[in-house]
Coordinates of C-alpha atoms and ligand atoms in Angstrom, one line a residue:
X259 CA 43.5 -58.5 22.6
X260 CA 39.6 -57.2 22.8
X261 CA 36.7 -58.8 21.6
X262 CA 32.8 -58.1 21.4
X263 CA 30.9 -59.1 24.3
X264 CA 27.2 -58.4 24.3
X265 CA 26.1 -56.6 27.5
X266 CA 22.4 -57.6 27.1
X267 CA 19.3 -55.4 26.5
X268 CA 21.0 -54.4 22.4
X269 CA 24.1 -53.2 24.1
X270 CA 27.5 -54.5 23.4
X271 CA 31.5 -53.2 24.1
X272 CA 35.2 -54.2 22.9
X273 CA 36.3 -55.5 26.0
X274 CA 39.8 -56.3 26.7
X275 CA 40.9 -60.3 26.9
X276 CA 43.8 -62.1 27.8
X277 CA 45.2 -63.7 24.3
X278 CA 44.8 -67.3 24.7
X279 CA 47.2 -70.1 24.5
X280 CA 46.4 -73.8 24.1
X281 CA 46.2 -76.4 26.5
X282 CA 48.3 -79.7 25.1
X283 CA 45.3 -80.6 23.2
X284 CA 44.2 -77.1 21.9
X285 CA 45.3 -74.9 19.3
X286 CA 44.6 -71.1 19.0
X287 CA 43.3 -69.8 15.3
X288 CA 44.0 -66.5 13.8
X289 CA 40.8 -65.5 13.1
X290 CA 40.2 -64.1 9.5
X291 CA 36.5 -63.7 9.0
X292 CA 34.0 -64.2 11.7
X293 CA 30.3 -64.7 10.2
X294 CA 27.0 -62.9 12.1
X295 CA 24.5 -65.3 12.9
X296 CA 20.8 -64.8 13.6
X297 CA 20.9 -66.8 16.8
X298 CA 23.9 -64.3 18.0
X299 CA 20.9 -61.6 18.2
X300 CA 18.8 -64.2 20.7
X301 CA 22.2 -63.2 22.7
X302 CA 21.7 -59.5 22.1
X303 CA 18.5 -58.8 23.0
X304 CA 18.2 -61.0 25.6
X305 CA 17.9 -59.2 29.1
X306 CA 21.1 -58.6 31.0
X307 CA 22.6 -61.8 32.6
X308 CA 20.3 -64.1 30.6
X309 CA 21.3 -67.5 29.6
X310 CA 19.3 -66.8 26.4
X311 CA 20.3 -70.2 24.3
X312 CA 19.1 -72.6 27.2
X313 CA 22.4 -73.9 27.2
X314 CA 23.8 -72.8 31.0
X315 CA 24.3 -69.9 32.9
X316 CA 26.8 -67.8 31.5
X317 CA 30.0 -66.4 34.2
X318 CA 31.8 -63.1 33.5
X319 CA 32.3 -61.5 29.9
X320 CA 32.6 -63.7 26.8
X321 CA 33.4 -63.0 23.6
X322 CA 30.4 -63.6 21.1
X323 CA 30.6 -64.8 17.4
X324 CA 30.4 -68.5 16.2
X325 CA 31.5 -69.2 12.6
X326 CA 35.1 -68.7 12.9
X327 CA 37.2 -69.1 10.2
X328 CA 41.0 -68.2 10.0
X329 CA 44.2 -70.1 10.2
X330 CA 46.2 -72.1 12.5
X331 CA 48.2 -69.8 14.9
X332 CA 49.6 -71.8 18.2
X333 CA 49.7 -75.6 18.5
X334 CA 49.2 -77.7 22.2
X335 CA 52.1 -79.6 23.1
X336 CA 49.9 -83.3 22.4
X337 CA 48.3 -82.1 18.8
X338 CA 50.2 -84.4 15.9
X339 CA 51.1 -82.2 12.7
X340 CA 48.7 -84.1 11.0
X341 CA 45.6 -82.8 13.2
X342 CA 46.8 -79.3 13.1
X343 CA 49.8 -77.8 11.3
X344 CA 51.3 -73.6 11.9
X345 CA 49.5 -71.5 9.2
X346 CA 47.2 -74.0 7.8
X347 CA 43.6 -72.3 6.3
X348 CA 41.0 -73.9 8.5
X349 CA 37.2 -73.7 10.0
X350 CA 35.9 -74.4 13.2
X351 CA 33.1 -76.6 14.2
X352 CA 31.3 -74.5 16.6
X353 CA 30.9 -76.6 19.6
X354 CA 33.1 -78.1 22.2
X355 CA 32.1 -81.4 23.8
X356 CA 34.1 -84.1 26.3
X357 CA 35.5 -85.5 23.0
X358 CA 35.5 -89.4 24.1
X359 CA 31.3 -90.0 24.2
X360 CA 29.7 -91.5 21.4
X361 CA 28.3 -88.1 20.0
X362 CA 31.7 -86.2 20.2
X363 CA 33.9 -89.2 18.6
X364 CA 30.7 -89.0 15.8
X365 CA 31.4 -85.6 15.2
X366 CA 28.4 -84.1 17.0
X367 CA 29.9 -82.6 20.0
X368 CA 26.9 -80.1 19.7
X369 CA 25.0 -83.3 21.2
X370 CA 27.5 -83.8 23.6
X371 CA 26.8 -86.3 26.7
X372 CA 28.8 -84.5 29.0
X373 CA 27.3 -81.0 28.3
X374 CA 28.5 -78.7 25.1
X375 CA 30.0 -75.6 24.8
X376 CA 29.1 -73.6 22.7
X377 CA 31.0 -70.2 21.3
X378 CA 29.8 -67.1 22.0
X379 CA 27.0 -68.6 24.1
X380 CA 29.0 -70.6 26.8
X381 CA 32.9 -70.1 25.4
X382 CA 34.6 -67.6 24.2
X383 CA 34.2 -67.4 20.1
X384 CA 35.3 -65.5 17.7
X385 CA 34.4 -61.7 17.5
X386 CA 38.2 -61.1 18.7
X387 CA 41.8 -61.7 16.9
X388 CA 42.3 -65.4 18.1
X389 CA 40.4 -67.9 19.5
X390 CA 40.6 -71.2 21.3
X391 CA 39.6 -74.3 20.0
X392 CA 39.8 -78.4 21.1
X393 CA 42.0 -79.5 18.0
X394 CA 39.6 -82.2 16.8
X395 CA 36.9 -79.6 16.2
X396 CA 39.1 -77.8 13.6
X397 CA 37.6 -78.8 9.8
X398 CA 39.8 -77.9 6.8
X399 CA 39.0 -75.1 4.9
X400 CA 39.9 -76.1 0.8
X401 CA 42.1 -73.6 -0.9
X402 CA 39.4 -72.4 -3.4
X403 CA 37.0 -70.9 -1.0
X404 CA 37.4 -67.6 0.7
X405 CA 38.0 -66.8 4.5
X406 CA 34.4 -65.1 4.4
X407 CA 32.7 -69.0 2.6
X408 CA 34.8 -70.4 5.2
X409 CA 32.6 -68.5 8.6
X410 CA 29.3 -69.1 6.0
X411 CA 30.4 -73.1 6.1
X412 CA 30.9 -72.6 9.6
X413 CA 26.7 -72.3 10.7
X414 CA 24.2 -71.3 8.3
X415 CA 25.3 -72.4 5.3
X416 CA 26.5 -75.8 6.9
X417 CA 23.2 -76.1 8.6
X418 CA 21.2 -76.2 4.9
X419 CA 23.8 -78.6 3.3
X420 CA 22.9 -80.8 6.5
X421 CA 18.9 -80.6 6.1
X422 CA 19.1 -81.0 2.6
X423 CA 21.6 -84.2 2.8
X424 CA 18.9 -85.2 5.9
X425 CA 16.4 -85.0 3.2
X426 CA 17.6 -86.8 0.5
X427 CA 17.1 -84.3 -2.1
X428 CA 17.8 -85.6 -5.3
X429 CA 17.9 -83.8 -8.8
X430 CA 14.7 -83.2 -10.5
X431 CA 12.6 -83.1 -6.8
X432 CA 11.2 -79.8 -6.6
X433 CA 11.8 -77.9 -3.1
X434 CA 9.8 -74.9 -1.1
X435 CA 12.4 -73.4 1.0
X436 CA 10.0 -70.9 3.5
X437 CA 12.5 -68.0 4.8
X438 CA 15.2 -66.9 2.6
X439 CA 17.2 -65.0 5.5
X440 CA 20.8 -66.5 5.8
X441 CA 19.9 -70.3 5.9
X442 CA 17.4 -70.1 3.9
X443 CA 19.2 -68.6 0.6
X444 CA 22.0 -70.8 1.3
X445 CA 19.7 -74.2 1.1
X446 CA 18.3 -72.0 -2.3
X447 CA 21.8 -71.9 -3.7
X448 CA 22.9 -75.4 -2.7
X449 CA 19.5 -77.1 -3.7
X450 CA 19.7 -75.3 -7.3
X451 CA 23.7 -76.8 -6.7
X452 CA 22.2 -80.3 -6.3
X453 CA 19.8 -79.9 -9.0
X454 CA 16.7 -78.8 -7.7
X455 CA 13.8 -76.9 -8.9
X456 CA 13.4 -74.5 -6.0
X457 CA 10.5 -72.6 -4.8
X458 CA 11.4 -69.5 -2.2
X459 CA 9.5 -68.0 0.1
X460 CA 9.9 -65.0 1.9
X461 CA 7.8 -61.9 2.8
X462 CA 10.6 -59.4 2.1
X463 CA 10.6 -58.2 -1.4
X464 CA 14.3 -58.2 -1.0
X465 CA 15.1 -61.4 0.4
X466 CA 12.9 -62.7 -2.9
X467 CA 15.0 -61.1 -5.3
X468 CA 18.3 -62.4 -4.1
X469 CA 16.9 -65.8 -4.0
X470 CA 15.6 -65.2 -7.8
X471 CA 19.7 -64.5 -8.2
X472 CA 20.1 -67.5 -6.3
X473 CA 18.4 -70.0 -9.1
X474 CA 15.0 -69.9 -7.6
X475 CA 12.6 -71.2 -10.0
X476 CA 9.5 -69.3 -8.3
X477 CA 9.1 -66.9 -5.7
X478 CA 6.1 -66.4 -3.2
X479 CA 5.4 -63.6 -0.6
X480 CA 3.2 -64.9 1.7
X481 CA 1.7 -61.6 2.6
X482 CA 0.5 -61.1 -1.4
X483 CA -0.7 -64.1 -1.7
X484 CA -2.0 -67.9 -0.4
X485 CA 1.3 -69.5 0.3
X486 CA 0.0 -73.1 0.0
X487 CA -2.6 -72.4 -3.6
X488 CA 0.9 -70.9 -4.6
X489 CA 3.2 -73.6 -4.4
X490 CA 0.0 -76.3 -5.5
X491 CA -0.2 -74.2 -8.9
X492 CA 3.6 -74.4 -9.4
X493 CA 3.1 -78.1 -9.0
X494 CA 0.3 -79.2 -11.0
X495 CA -2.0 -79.3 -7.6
X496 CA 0.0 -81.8 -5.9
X497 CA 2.3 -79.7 -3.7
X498 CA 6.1 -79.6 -3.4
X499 CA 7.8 -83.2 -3.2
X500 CA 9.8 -81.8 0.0
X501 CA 9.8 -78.0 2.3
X502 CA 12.3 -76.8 4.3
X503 CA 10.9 -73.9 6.7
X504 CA 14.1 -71.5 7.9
X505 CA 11.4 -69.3 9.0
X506 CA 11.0 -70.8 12.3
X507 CA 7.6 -69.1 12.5
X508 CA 4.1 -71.5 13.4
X509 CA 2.5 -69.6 9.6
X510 CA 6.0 -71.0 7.7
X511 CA 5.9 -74.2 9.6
X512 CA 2.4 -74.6 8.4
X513 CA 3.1 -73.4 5.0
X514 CA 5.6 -76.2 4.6
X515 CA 3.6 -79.0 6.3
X516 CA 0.4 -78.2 4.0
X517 CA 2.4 -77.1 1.0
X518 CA 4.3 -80.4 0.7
X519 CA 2.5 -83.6 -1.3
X520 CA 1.3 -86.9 -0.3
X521 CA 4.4 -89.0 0.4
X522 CA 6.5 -86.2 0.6
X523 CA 8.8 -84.8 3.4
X524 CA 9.2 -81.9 5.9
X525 CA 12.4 -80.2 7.2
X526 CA 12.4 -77.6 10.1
X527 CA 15.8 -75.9 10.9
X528 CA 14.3 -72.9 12.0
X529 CA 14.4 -72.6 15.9
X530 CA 11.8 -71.5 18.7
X531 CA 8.2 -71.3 19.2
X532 CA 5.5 -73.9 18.1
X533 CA 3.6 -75.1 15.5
X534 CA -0.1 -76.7 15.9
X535 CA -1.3 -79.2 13.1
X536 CA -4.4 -80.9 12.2
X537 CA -2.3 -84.8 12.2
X538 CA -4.8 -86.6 10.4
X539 CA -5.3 -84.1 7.4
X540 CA -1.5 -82.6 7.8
X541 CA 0.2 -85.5 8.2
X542 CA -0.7 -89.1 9.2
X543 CA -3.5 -89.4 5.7
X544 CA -0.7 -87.5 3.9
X545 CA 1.8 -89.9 4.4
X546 CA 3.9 -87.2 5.9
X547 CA 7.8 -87.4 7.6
X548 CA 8.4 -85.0 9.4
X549 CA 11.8 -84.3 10.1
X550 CA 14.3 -81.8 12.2
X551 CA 17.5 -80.9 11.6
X552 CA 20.3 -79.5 14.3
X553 CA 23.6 -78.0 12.2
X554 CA 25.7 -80.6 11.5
X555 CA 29.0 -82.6 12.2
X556 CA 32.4 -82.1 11.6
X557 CA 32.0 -84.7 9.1
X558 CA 29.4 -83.0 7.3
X559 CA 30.8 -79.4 8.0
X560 CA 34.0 -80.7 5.4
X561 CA 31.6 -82.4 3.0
X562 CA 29.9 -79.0 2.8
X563 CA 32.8 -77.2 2.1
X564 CA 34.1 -79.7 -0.5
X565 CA 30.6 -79.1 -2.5
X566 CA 30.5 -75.7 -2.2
X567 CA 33.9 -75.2 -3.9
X568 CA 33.2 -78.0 -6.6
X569 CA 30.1 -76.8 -7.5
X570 CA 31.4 -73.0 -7.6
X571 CA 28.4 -72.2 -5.4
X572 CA 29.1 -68.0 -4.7
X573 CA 28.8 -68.2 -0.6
X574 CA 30.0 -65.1 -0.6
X575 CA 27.3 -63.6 -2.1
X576 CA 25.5 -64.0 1.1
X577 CA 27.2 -61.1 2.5
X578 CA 26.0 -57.9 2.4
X579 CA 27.9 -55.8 5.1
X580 CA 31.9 -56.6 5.5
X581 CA 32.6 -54.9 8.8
X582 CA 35.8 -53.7 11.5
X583 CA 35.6 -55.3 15.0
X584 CA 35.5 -51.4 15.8
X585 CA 32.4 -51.3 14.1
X586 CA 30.6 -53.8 16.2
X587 CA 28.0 -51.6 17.6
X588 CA 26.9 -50.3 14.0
X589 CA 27.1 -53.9 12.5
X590 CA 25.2 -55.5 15.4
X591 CA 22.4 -52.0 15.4
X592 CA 21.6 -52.8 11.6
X593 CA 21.9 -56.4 11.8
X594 CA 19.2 -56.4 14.6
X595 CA 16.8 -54.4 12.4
X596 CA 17.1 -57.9 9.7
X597 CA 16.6 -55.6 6.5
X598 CA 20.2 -56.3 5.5
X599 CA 21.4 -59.8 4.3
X600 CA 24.8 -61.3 6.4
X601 CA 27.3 -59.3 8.0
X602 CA 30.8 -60.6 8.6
X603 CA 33.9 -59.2 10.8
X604 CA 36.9 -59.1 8.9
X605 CA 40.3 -59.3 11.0
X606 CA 43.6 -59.7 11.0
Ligands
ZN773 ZN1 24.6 -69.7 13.9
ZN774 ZN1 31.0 -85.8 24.4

């Protein structure tokens, strides 16, 4: 079969693989749809031969990709029927741990004691026709959503359902969500889902008007205007009850921290760089948590999917560009520029 691999330095090729077949306790999925991520572009721009992620040195080409969704293909010899059955619609959770520590029998292999793998960073994931996965890492994929919700469920969208649920957001609280790439409208739509007044920021004119679509209540481009006098007018001067930043940026981070209310709490999902704060004014006087948030467990991954489909929340909105594996380079050239929404490969 041939995948994507990402050469480094924005280059990439279809590479030629050995199809995979399980181990006893594996199983190989036919990959339908297999979701773009913004972390995969850490991967793609990163110099050639560097372990980008901090998650180990790579060895030899791997296929990239990591929100694989398709259907059960081969079965290992030791997987029951009821684990794993020929045909049957499923996700992936996107990391492989040892399976027996505390973290893996939890449902956070990401977290892994042992050391995690994780696709298209230190395994091979799913930019390719099959893929092979540890059969307790495979999350069922309900019959209502599509192939293309299913790779969504499979990272960003699973990683909002997770800071929201680490939040506690309950109907009625009112929410600034700062970055409204990927994660960011997803935890739009599912807040609205959860009933949610939702206030979205972005500094893409674009990204603003999908999240209006979304149910935002307000919208806010921080370039145009004070972020934080924003969100304090929209909120009779006392702030929002609770901010998620996406935006992984030190200005979002801040934004949320100062935009957020006395008693109120602070999510950040976005990854990399820093964020300096004044603690007394910022936080401690403020009453302030301050939490983060990592993706999310197998667990979580199926109670995500299980909302989304009884709440008729329209994941596949997210997408923008539906694309060949053929067309890897083109998809992976426009996704780099981030003026587009989500891409997603389509095979099989
Ligand atoms: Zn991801
Ligand atoms: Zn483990």
């Amino acid at each position: 079969m041939r995948g994507v691999t990402f050469l480094g330095d924005r280059k990439l090729e279809l590479a030629e693989f050995p199809d995979p077949t399980p181990g006893p306790r594996d199983i190989v999925v036919e990959i339908k749809a297999s979701g773009m991520c913004g972390s995969d572009l850490k991967t793609y721009r990163a110099k050639e031969g560097a372990a980008s992620l901090g998650f180990g040195k790579v060895s030899g080409p791997l296929i990239a990709g990591h929100e694989p969704c398709g259907v059960v293909a081969a079965v290992g010899s030791a997987v029951d029927e009821r684990t794993a059955r020929i045909g049957a619609r499923i996700m992936v959770h996107h990391y492989a741990g040892c399976g027996t520590c505390r973290h893996c029998q939890t449902g956070w292999s990401q977290m892994c004691s042992n050391g995690t793998v994780v696709y298209g960073t230190t395994g091979h994931g799913a930019h390719a026709p099959y893929m092979k996965v540890p059969a307790y890492t495979l999350v069922p994929l309900p019959d209502e959503l599509s192939f293309t919700t299913g790779a969504a469920i499979s990272c960003g969208t699973g990683t909002a359902y997770q800071a929201l649920r680490r939040m506690n957001l309950a109907g009625g609280d009112n929410i600034a969500i700062v970055g409204q790439g990927p994660v960011g409208l997803s935890a739009t739509q599912i807040a609205v889902g959860m009933g949610a007044r939702v206030i979205a920021l972005d500094v893409s004119a674009a990204r603003l008007a999908r999240a209006k679509e979304f149910g935002a209540d307000a919208v806010i481009d921080p370039k145009a205007d004070d972020p934080i006098a924003a969100i304090k007018t929209l909120t009779h001067g006392a702030g929002a009850d609770l901010a998620l930043d996406t935006s992984g940026a030190p200005d979002g981070r801040l934004t949320a921290i100062r935009g957020t209310r006395a008693w109120g709490t602070v999510c950040f999902v976005g990854e990399g760089d820093n964020v300096t704060i004044n603690v007394s004014p910022d936080m401690l006087r403020k009453q302030l948590t301050i939490i983060g948030s990592w993706t999310f467990s197998t667990v979580i991954q199926a109670d995500c999917a299980r909302f989304i489909a009884d709440n008729n929340i329209a994941v596949d909105h997210l997408f923008t560009d539906r694309w060949k594996l053929e067309e890897a380079e083109e998809a992976y050239r426009l996704f780099d520029r981030q003026t587009s929404g989500k891409g997603v490969f389509l095979i099989n």
